[in-house]
Short mmCIF file of C-alpha atoms in Angstrom, two decimals:
data_model
loop_
_atom_site.label_atom_id
_atom_site.label_comp_id
_atom_site.label_asym_id
_atom_site.label_seq_id
_atom_site.Cartn_x
_atom_site.Cartn_y
_atom_site.Cartn_z
CA MET X 1 0.52 32.63 6.05
CA SER X 2 2.63 30.71 8.53
CA ASP X 3 4.65 32.71 10.75
CA SER X 4 6.47 29.75 12.44
CA ASP X 5 8.10 26.71 11.35
CA LEU X 6 5.37 24.81 13.21
CA PRO X 7 3.07 22.47 11.58
CA VAL X 8 -0.36 23.99 11.03
CA VAL X 9 -3.37 22.35 12.84
CA LEU X 10 -6.71 23.75 11.60
CA ILE X 11 -9.67 23.12 14.39
CA VAL X 12 -13.52 23.32 12.53
CA GLU X 13 -15.80 22.89 15.62
CA ASP X 14 -18.85 24.65 16.55
CA GLU X 15 -18.23 24.18 20.54
CA PRO X 16 -16.40 27.21 21.61
CA ASP X 17 -15.20 25.26 25.18
CA VAL X 18 -14.46 21.95 22.95
CA ALA X 19 -12.45 24.00 20.35
CA GLU X 20 -10.71 25.88 22.69
CA THR X 21 -9.71 22.91 24.87
CA TYR X 22 -8.27 21.19 21.54
CA LYS X 23 -6.55 24.51 21.23
CA LEU X 24 -4.90 24.53 24.74
CA TRP X 25 -3.57 20.87 24.28
CA LEU X 26 -1.74 21.32 21.03
CA GLN X 27 -0.78 25.01 21.12
CA GLN X 28 2.84 24.14 22.67
CA GLU X 29 3.65 22.09 19.47
CA TYR X 30 1.84 23.44 16.64
CA GLU X 31 0.55 26.64 15.26
CA VAL X 32 -3.21 26.51 15.85
CA ARG X 33 -6.08 27.99 13.36
CA MET X 34 -9.89 27.89 14.71
CA ALA X 35 -12.80 27.91 12.94
CA GLN X 36 -16.29 27.79 14.10
CA ASN X 37 -18.06 26.37 11.26
CA GLY X 38 -17.44 24.82 7.77
CA ASP X 39 -17.56 28.23 5.75
CA GLU X 40 -15.05 29.69 8.25
CA GLY X 41 -12.93 26.39 7.83
CA LEU X 42 -12.95 26.71 4.07
CA GLU X 43 -11.85 30.36 4.55
CA GLN X 44 -8.95 29.47 6.88
CA LEU X 45 -7.82 26.79 4.70
CA ASP X 46 -4.48 27.46 2.46
CA ALA X 47 -1.09 25.55 1.41
CA ASP X 48 0.11 25.94 5.04
CA VAL X 49 -2.45 23.74 6.71
CA ASP X 50 -0.88 20.40 7.46
CA VAL X 51 -4.00 18.91 9.40
CA VAL X 52 -7.31 19.61 9.84
CA LEU X 53 -9.47 18.52 12.85
CA LEU X 54 -13.14 18.51 11.49
CA ASP X 55 -15.82 18.27 13.51
CA ARG X 56 -18.49 15.73 11.88
CA MET X 57 -21.99 17.63 13.35
CA MET X 58 -22.09 20.97 12.71
CA PRO X 59 -24.70 23.54 11.83
CA GLY X 60 -24.40 24.88 8.06
CA LEU X 61 -22.25 22.65 5.94
CA SER X 62 -21.62 19.34 7.56
CA GLY X 63 -18.19 18.07 8.26
CA ASP X 64 -18.80 15.51 5.29
CA GLU X 65 -19.38 18.47 2.83
CA VAL X 66 -16.28 20.28 3.99
CA LEU X 67 -14.38 17.03 3.69
CA GLU X 68 -15.62 16.79 0.16
CA ARG X 69 -14.51 20.61 -0.69
CA ILE X 70 -11.04 20.07 0.94
CA ARG X 71 -10.45 17.27 -1.56
CA GLU X 72 -11.90 18.95 -4.48
CA ARG X 73 -9.33 21.85 -3.70
CA LYS X 74 -6.46 19.07 -4.13
CA LEU X 75 -4.57 20.73 -0.94
CA GLY X 76 -2.67 17.63 0.40
CA CYS X 77 -3.84 18.57 4.01
CA ARG X 78 -4.51 15.33 6.34
CA VAL X 79 -7.81 15.53 7.37
CA ALA X 80 -9.01 13.79 10.97
CA MET X 81 -12.61 13.31 11.44
CA VAL X 82 -14.28 13.61 15.09
CA THR X 83 -17.11 11.65 15.14
CA ALA X 84 -19.75 10.38 17.83
CA VAL X 85 -19.75 6.99 16.43
CA GLU X 86 -17.02 4.44 15.52
CA PRO X 87 -16.75 4.29 11.52
CA ASP X 88 -16.90 1.22 9.71
CA PHE X 89 -15.20 0.29 6.49
CA ASP X 90 -17.45 1.96 4.33
CA ILE X 91 -17.05 5.05 6.00
CA LEU X 92 -12.96 4.97 5.62
CA GLU X 93 -14.18 5.05 2.07
CA MET X 94 -15.04 8.81 2.21
CA GLY X 95 -11.83 10.42 2.09
CA PHE X 96 -10.67 11.39 5.38
CA ASP X 97 -7.38 10.09 6.86
CA ALA X 98 -8.24 9.38 10.54
CA TYR X 99 -11.24 9.39 12.74
CA LEU X 100 -11.28 10.15 16.77
CA SER X 101 -14.54 9.38 18.36
CA LYS X 102 -15.90 11.99 21.23
CA PRO X 103 -15.05 12.86 24.03
CA ILE X 104 -11.23 13.16 22.96
CA ARG X 105 -8.60 12.85 25.55
CA SER X 106 -5.31 14.97 25.17
CA GLU X 107 -3.19 11.99 24.62
CA GLN X 108 -5.15 10.53 21.62
CA LEU X 109 -5.38 13.85 19.97
CA HIS X 110 -1.55 14.24 19.89
CA GLU X 111 -1.03 10.70 18.91
CA THR X 112 -3.68 11.29 15.82
CA VAL X 113 -2.12 14.52 14.91
CA ASP X 114 1.65 12.92 14.77
CA ASN X 115 0.76 10.18 13.11
CA LEU X 116 -0.82 12.21 10.57
CA LEU X 117 2.09 14.16 9.73
CA ASP X 118 4.18 11.24 9.90
CA ARG X 119 2.42 9.90 7.27
CA SER X 120 2.61 13.09 5.34
CA GLU X 121 6.47 12.67 5.65
CA TYR X 122 6.13 8.98 4.62
CA ASP X 123 4.07 10.21 1.11
CA SER X 124 7.15 12.88 0.65
CA LEU X 125 9.59 10.46 0.90
CA LEU X 126 8.28 8.13 -0.98
CA GLN X 127 7.49 10.77 -3.76
CA GLU X 128 11.66 11.76 -3.20
CA TYR X 129 12.31 7.76 -3.28
CA TYR X 130 10.65 7.05 -6.43
CA ALA X 131 12.16 10.27 -8.32
CA LEU X 132 15.69 8.08 -7.58
CA VAL X 133 14.56 4.92 -8.52
CA GLU X 134 13.20 6.28 -11.55
CA LYS X 135 16.89 7.69 -12.52
CA GLN X 136 18.35 4.87 -11.45
CA ALA X 137 16.06 2.42 -13.59
CA THR X 138 16.96 5.32 -16.63
CA LEU X 139 20.37 4.59 -16.19
CA GLU X 140 20.10 0.73 -15.98
CA ALA X 141 18.20 0.55 -18.96
CA THR X 142 20.18 2.75 -21.16
CA LYS X 143 23.55 1.91 -20.23
CA SER X 144 25.44 -1.44 -20.26
CA SER X 145 27.14 -3.00 -17.10
CA ALA X 146 30.70 -1.76 -17.79
CA GLU X 147 29.61 1.57 -18.03
CA LEU X 148 27.28 1.78 -14.73
CA ALA X 149 30.29 -0.10 -12.91
CA GLU X 150 32.66 3.18 -14.23
CA SER X 151 30.07 5.72 -13.11
CA ASP X 152 30.40 7.28 -10.05
CA GLN X 153 26.80 9.30 -10.72
CA TYR X 154 25.36 5.70 -11.06
CA ASP X 155 27.35 4.76 -7.63
CA GLU X 156 26.18 7.80 -5.54
CA LEU X 157 22.58 7.56 -6.98
CA THR X 158 22.60 3.66 -5.94
CA GLN X 159 24.32 4.38 -2.42
CA ARG X 160 21.40 7.43 -1.92
CA VAL X 161 18.26 4.73 -3.20
CA ALA X 162 19.50 2.24 -0.52
CA GLU X 163 19.45 4.94 2.44
CA MET X 164 16.35 6.39 1.48
CA ARG X 165 14.71 2.66 1.38
CA ASP X 166 15.87 2.83 5.08
CA ASP X 167 14.86 6.09 6.11
CA LEU X 168 11.41 4.91 4.49
CA SER X 169 11.08 1.96 6.55
CA GLU X 170 12.09 3.97 9.56
CA THR X 171 9.76 6.78 9.21
CA LEU X 172 6.45 4.48 9.60
CA GLY X 173 8.12 1.59 10.80
CA GLY X 174 5.47 -0.24 8.69
CA ILE X 175 1.91 0.47 8.05
CA GLU X 176 0.02 -1.12 11.10
CA ASP X 177 -3.25 0.32 10.96
CA ASP X 178 -5.94 -0.46 8.37
CA SER X 179 -6.77 3.26 8.30
CA ASP X 180 -3.31 4.31 7.53
CA PHE X 181 -3.02 1.55 4.71
CA ILE X 182 -6.53 2.72 3.31
CA ALA X 183 -5.56 6.57 3.45
CA THR X 184 -2.09 5.93 1.93
CA LEU X 185 -3.42 3.99 -0.87
CA ARG X 186 -6.09 7.03 -1.29
CA GLY X 187 -3.48 9.60 -1.35
CA LEU X 188 -1.76 7.55 -4.27
CA SER X 189 -5.11 8.01 -6.47
CA ASP X 190 -5.53 11.89 -5.79
CA ASP X 191 -1.36 11.96 -6.92
CA GLU X 192 -2.30 10.47 -10.17
CA ASP X 193 -5.48 12.66 -10.72
CA ASN X 194 -2.86 15.82 -10.19
CA MET C 1 10.27 -18.00 8.35
CA TYR C 2 8.51 -19.40 4.69
CA ASP C 3 10.15 -22.54 3.35
CA LEU C 4 9.19 -22.29 -0.70
CA THR C 5 11.71 -25.09 -1.68
CA SER C 6 8.83 -27.72 -1.90
CA VAL C 7 7.53 -24.92 -4.73
CA LEU C 8 10.84 -24.23 -6.34
CA GLU C 9 14.19 -25.78 -5.28
CA PHE C 10 16.40 -22.91 -4.61
CA ASP C 11 18.57 -22.81 -1.33
CA ALA C 12 17.70 -18.88 -1.53
CA LEU C 13 13.93 -19.57 -1.02
CA SER C 14 14.29 -22.02 1.87
CA GLU C 15 14.17 -19.04 4.30
CA VAL C 16 11.80 -16.40 3.00
CA ARG C 17 11.38 -13.68 5.96
CA PRO C 18 8.01 -12.41 6.43
CA GLY C 19 7.27 -9.23 5.25
CA SER C 20 9.25 -10.05 2.32
CA SER C 21 7.73 -9.50 -1.06
CA ILE C 22 8.72 -11.15 -4.50
CA LEU C 23 8.22 -10.13 -8.13
CA ILE C 24 7.76 -13.39 -10.65
CA SER C 25 8.69 -11.73 -14.10
CA GLY C 26 8.65 -13.62 -17.35
CA PRO C 27 7.18 -13.89 -20.91
CA ALA C 28 3.51 -14.48 -21.67
CA MET C 29 2.39 -17.99 -21.14
CA SER C 30 5.65 -18.76 -19.01
CA GLY C 31 3.58 -20.10 -16.13
CA LYS C 32 4.03 -17.17 -13.64
CA GLU C 33 0.44 -17.12 -12.51
CA ARG C 34 0.94 -20.81 -11.87
CA LEU C 35 3.92 -20.58 -9.93
CA ALA C 36 2.20 -17.95 -7.95
CA TYR C 37 -0.95 -20.01 -7.12
CA ASP C 38 1.33 -22.96 -6.28
CA ILE C 39 2.92 -20.83 -3.81
CA LEU C 40 -0.28 -19.78 -1.87
CA ALA C 41 -1.67 -23.32 -2.50
CA ASP C 42 1.58 -24.85 -0.49
CA GLY C 43 0.71 -22.33 1.89
CA LEU C 44 -2.85 -23.63 2.29
CA ARG C 45 -1.49 -27.20 2.86
CA LYS C 46 0.57 -26.05 5.61
CA ASP C 47 -2.45 -23.75 7.20
CA ASP C 48 -0.87 -20.50 6.37
CA GLY C 49 -3.67 -18.16 5.04
CA ALA C 50 -4.03 -16.82 1.12
CA VAL C 51 -5.30 -14.03 -0.16
CA VAL C 52 -5.50 -13.72 -4.13
CA VAL C 53 -5.68 -10.10 -5.96
CA THR C 54 -6.81 -11.16 -9.50
CA THR C 55 -7.47 -8.73 -12.35
CA GLY C 56 -7.96 -11.80 -14.74
CA ASP C 57 -9.68 -14.77 -13.11
CA GLY C 58 -13.27 -14.15 -11.66
CA ALA C 59 -13.41 -15.01 -7.69
CA GLY C 60 -15.34 -17.82 -8.57
CA SER C 61 -12.80 -19.69 -10.72
CA VAL C 62 -9.97 -18.56 -8.45
CA VAL C 63 -11.84 -20.44 -5.39
CA GLU C 64 -12.37 -23.69 -7.97
CA GLU C 65 -9.14 -23.78 -8.62
CA PHE C 66 -7.94 -23.87 -4.95
CA ARG C 67 -9.98 -26.26 -4.13
CA SER C 68 -8.43 -28.68 -7.04
CA LEU C 69 -4.93 -27.58 -5.72
CA VAL C 70 -5.68 -28.49 -2.17
CA PRO C 71 -8.52 -31.22 -2.05
CA ASP C 72 -8.93 -30.76 1.94
CA LEU C 73 -9.04 -27.05 1.41
CA ASP C 74 -10.75 -24.91 4.24
CA ASP C 75 -12.11 -22.14 2.44
CA SER C 76 -12.23 -20.13 5.50
CA GLN C 77 -8.45 -19.88 4.73
CA LEU C 78 -8.89 -18.12 1.26
CA GLY C 79 -9.92 -14.43 0.45
CA VAL C 80 -10.02 -13.30 -2.93
CA ILE C 81 -10.12 -9.84 -4.31
CA ASP C 82 -11.59 -9.66 -7.86
CA CYS C 83 -11.05 -6.51 -9.57
CA ARG C 84 -12.07 -7.31 -12.98
CA GLY C 85 -14.77 -4.54 -12.70
CA GLU C 86 -17.50 -7.45 -13.35
CA GLY C 87 -19.62 -9.41 -10.70
CA GLY C 88 -22.58 -7.40 -9.22
CA THR C 89 -22.16 -6.74 -4.91
CA ASP C 90 -19.00 -5.82 -3.32
CA GLU C 91 -19.17 -8.98 -1.12
CA GLU C 92 -20.15 -12.25 -1.78
CA ALA C 93 -19.22 -15.75 0.08
CA ILE C 94 -18.39 -18.51 -1.88
CA GLY C 95 -18.42 -21.47 0.30
CA ASN C 96 -16.72 -20.17 3.39
CA ALA C 97 -14.37 -18.30 1.07
CA HIS C 98 -14.49 -14.30 0.96
CA ALA C 99 -14.83 -12.54 -1.71
CA HIS C 100 -14.26 -8.80 -2.68
CA HIS C 101 -15.20 -7.20 -5.88
CA VAL C 102 -13.27 -4.07 -7.01
CA SER C 103 -14.51 -1.69 -9.74
CA SER C 104 -11.60 -2.04 -11.52
CA PRO C 105 -7.70 -2.67 -11.30
CA GLY C 106 -7.08 1.21 -11.14
CA ASP C 107 -9.37 1.45 -8.08
CA LEU C 108 -6.19 1.12 -5.31
CA THR C 109 -8.29 2.13 -2.42
CA GLY C 110 -11.10 -0.49 -3.50
CA ILE C 111 -8.26 -3.07 -3.59
CA GLY C 112 -6.71 -1.95 -0.27
CA ILE C 113 -10.04 -2.09 1.42
CA GLY C 114 -10.84 -5.53 -0.33
CA ILE C 115 -7.34 -6.76 1.28
CA THR C 116 -7.90 -5.02 4.58
CA LYS C 117 -11.17 -7.15 4.97
CA ALA C 118 -9.69 -10.13 3.66
CA LEU C 119 -6.48 -10.02 6.19
CA GLU C 120 -8.93 -9.33 8.78
CA GLY C 121 -11.44 -12.08 8.15
CA LEU C 122 -8.22 -14.60 8.03
CA HIS C 123 -6.88 -13.05 11.19
CA ASN C 124 -10.38 -14.04 12.65
CA ALA C 125 -10.29 -17.29 11.41
CA GLY C 126 -7.10 -17.91 13.13
CA ASN C 127 -4.52 -17.62 10.58
CA GLU C 128 -1.49 -16.00 11.98
CA GLN C 129 0.81 -16.00 8.67
CA GLY C 130 -0.32 -16.21 5.26
CA ARG C 131 0.83 -15.66 1.52
CA LEU C 132 -0.69 -12.99 -0.73
CA ALA C 133 -0.45 -13.39 -4.71
CA LEU C 134 -1.38 -10.24 -6.84
CA VAL C 135 -2.04 -11.33 -10.69
CA SER C 136 -0.97 -9.27 -12.58
CA LEU C 137 0.88 -5.74 -12.30
CA SER C 138 0.89 -5.70 -16.20
CA THR C 139 -3.02 -5.61 -15.94
CA MET C 140 -2.79 -2.37 -13.41
CA LEU C 141 0.11 -0.83 -15.39
CA THR C 142 -2.59 -0.73 -18.45
CA TYR C 143 -5.26 0.87 -15.75
CA THR C 144 -2.56 3.43 -13.61
CA ASP C 145 0.84 4.44 -14.56
CA LYS C 146 4.39 2.89 -13.23
CA LYS C 147 4.90 5.62 -10.81
CA THR C 148 1.48 4.61 -8.81
CA VAL C 149 2.12 0.86 -9.43
CA PHE C 150 5.71 1.38 -7.76
CA LYS C 151 4.23 3.57 -4.86
CA PHE C 152 1.34 1.07 -4.69
CA CYS C 153 3.57 -2.29 -4.23
CA HIS C 154 5.78 -0.36 -1.84
CA VAL C 155 2.70 0.59 0.56
CA LEU C 156 1.22 -2.83 0.21
CA SER C 157 4.57 -4.35 1.12
CA SER C 158 4.69 -2.40 4.07
CA ARG C 159 1.32 -3.45 4.90
CA LEU C 160 2.27 -7.15 4.56
CA ASP C 161 5.35 -6.45 6.60
CA SER C 162 3.15 -5.56 9.30
CA ALA C 163 1.03 -8.64 8.54
CA GLY C 164 4.08 -10.95 8.59
CA TYR C 165 2.67 -12.28 5.32
CA ILE C 166 4.40 -12.55 2.12
CA GLY C 167 3.46 -11.50 -1.25
CA VAL C 168 4.34 -12.79 -4.49
CA PHE C 169 3.32 -10.07 -7.69
CA THR C 170 3.22 -11.46 -11.39
CA ILE C 171 4.45 -9.39 -14.50
CA ASP C 172 4.54 -9.95 -17.93
CA SER C 173 8.17 -9.09 -18.68
CA GLY C 174 7.46 -8.54 -22.84
CA ALA C 175 4.86 -6.50 -21.92
CA HIS C 176 6.71 -3.13 -20.97
CA ASP C 177 9.86 -1.33 -21.67
CA ASP C 178 13.07 -1.76 -19.75
CA GLN C 179 12.67 1.31 -17.74
CA THR C 180 9.17 -0.03 -16.34
CA LEU C 181 10.70 -2.95 -15.29
CA GLN C 182 13.55 -1.67 -13.68
CA VAL C 183 11.47 0.65 -11.76
CA ILE C 184 8.80 -2.03 -10.42
CA LYS C 185 11.64 -4.43 -9.63
CA GLN C 186 13.00 -1.83 -6.88
CA ALA C 187 9.71 -2.11 -4.94
CA PHE C 188 10.35 -5.77 -4.14
CA ASP C 189 12.62 -7.64 -1.74
CA GLY C 190 13.45 -10.02 -4.37
CA MET C 191 12.43 -11.66 -7.71
CA ILE C 192 12.09 -14.91 -9.34
CA ASP C 193 12.59 -14.69 -13.09
CA VAL C 194 11.16 -17.38 -15.23
CA ARG C 195 11.60 -18.34 -18.76
CA ASP C 196 11.18 -20.99 -21.67
CA ALA C 197 14.28 -23.05 -21.74
CA GLU C 198 15.96 -23.88 -25.19
CA GLY C 199 15.18 -27.67 -25.35
CA GLY C 200 11.33 -27.24 -23.90
CA GLY C 201 10.25 -26.94 -20.51
CA ARG C 202 10.93 -23.86 -18.22
CA GLU C 203 13.72 -22.48 -16.30
CA ALA C 204 13.91 -20.05 -13.34
CA ARG C 205 16.11 -17.97 -11.60
CA VAL C 206 16.11 -15.88 -7.94
CA LEU C 207 17.80 -12.64 -7.37
CA GLY C 208 17.97 -10.52 -4.39
CA LEU C 209 16.37 -12.97 -1.32
CA ALA C 210 19.45 -14.15 -0.35
CA GLY C 211 22.96 -13.93 -1.38
CA GLU C 212 24.14 -13.91 -4.91
CA PRO C 213 21.22 -14.96 -8.05
CA THR C 214 21.32 -18.33 -8.76
CA ASP C 215 21.78 -19.74 -11.94
CA TRP C 216 19.08 -20.72 -14.27
CA GLN C 217 17.37 -24.30 -13.33
CA ASP C 218 14.72 -26.37 -14.68
CA ILE C 219 11.78 -26.36 -13.01
#
């Protein structure tokens, strides 16, 4: 259970020194959980976890296997894979949301976690935006333009749709990065499966 | 700014902001796809890059089509994402054009990867701006629901915005209920409506890009 309102980051890393370093960097801004291997990582994982930092090369369950189980559980958390090599497009298809090449600097780690939290924010805003658009569309499809012009409810809805559209473009300021783009699209397909 | 007036003579299309996405809506056989291709061909003549996401024509015939529309076409300005779920390998080169095959029109991640590769290829070939056409959303809607298609369009528009591209997307207005059309429209900056004119021929109007909706004009 989460004791605070801070976003929750789960570090799955078999080298204690490395894990401890990440924790030191992150603990001011996030609630940090630690796991020394894949099995422990899966145990620590629940709906409160926002971001998982997942080491790819671990004894026992590999990072790839853990990722697969996380996706099967459809928890909606974001996963940053920590790898020793720079992944190619093919690896983007694997289903993680970001990758970090070792060794990692503090700044880079913060940036990645922030970015993943922003993207979750974008997804939930997009979800909310869609719900409003759908209501508006239903009214437009069933009422005459005269009826719509007189409806305060429709007026209010139209305004909220416009506000949300601005919020959405501000939240992400555009999807700049290729991995952002693909990860966001993959998120849409996952939503559909739910 | 993109000037589309040599394809369709509307003032509202004379200065289309980079990052804009436009829905081309009309009944079956009203020339929507032709219009989308013409907008890309016009760009190719002006040295813009072109990306085609197709659910109907194969990658080979798309490239052929553009070779006939733009006689001195430089293939390397063109990328095609073929989503029919046919055709062998993921990637193939047709001349210098880059083609990418995706398993189905519902495979949004695959389409995204294809678009990413195409944009990267065009960027590396020196194309600073460009135009993307997706033909058609109606086919995608038979593979996935309107909510997912709406979100896909929103995310893709955002990607095109950061690339400085414009996007044109076709939809068959007769194939979906009013509510679906109203939802999908909201994902776009503007719309070109196409219809058959009463005395034969075709008419179009532009909504939402600049100022008030235009009147219907022969095209």
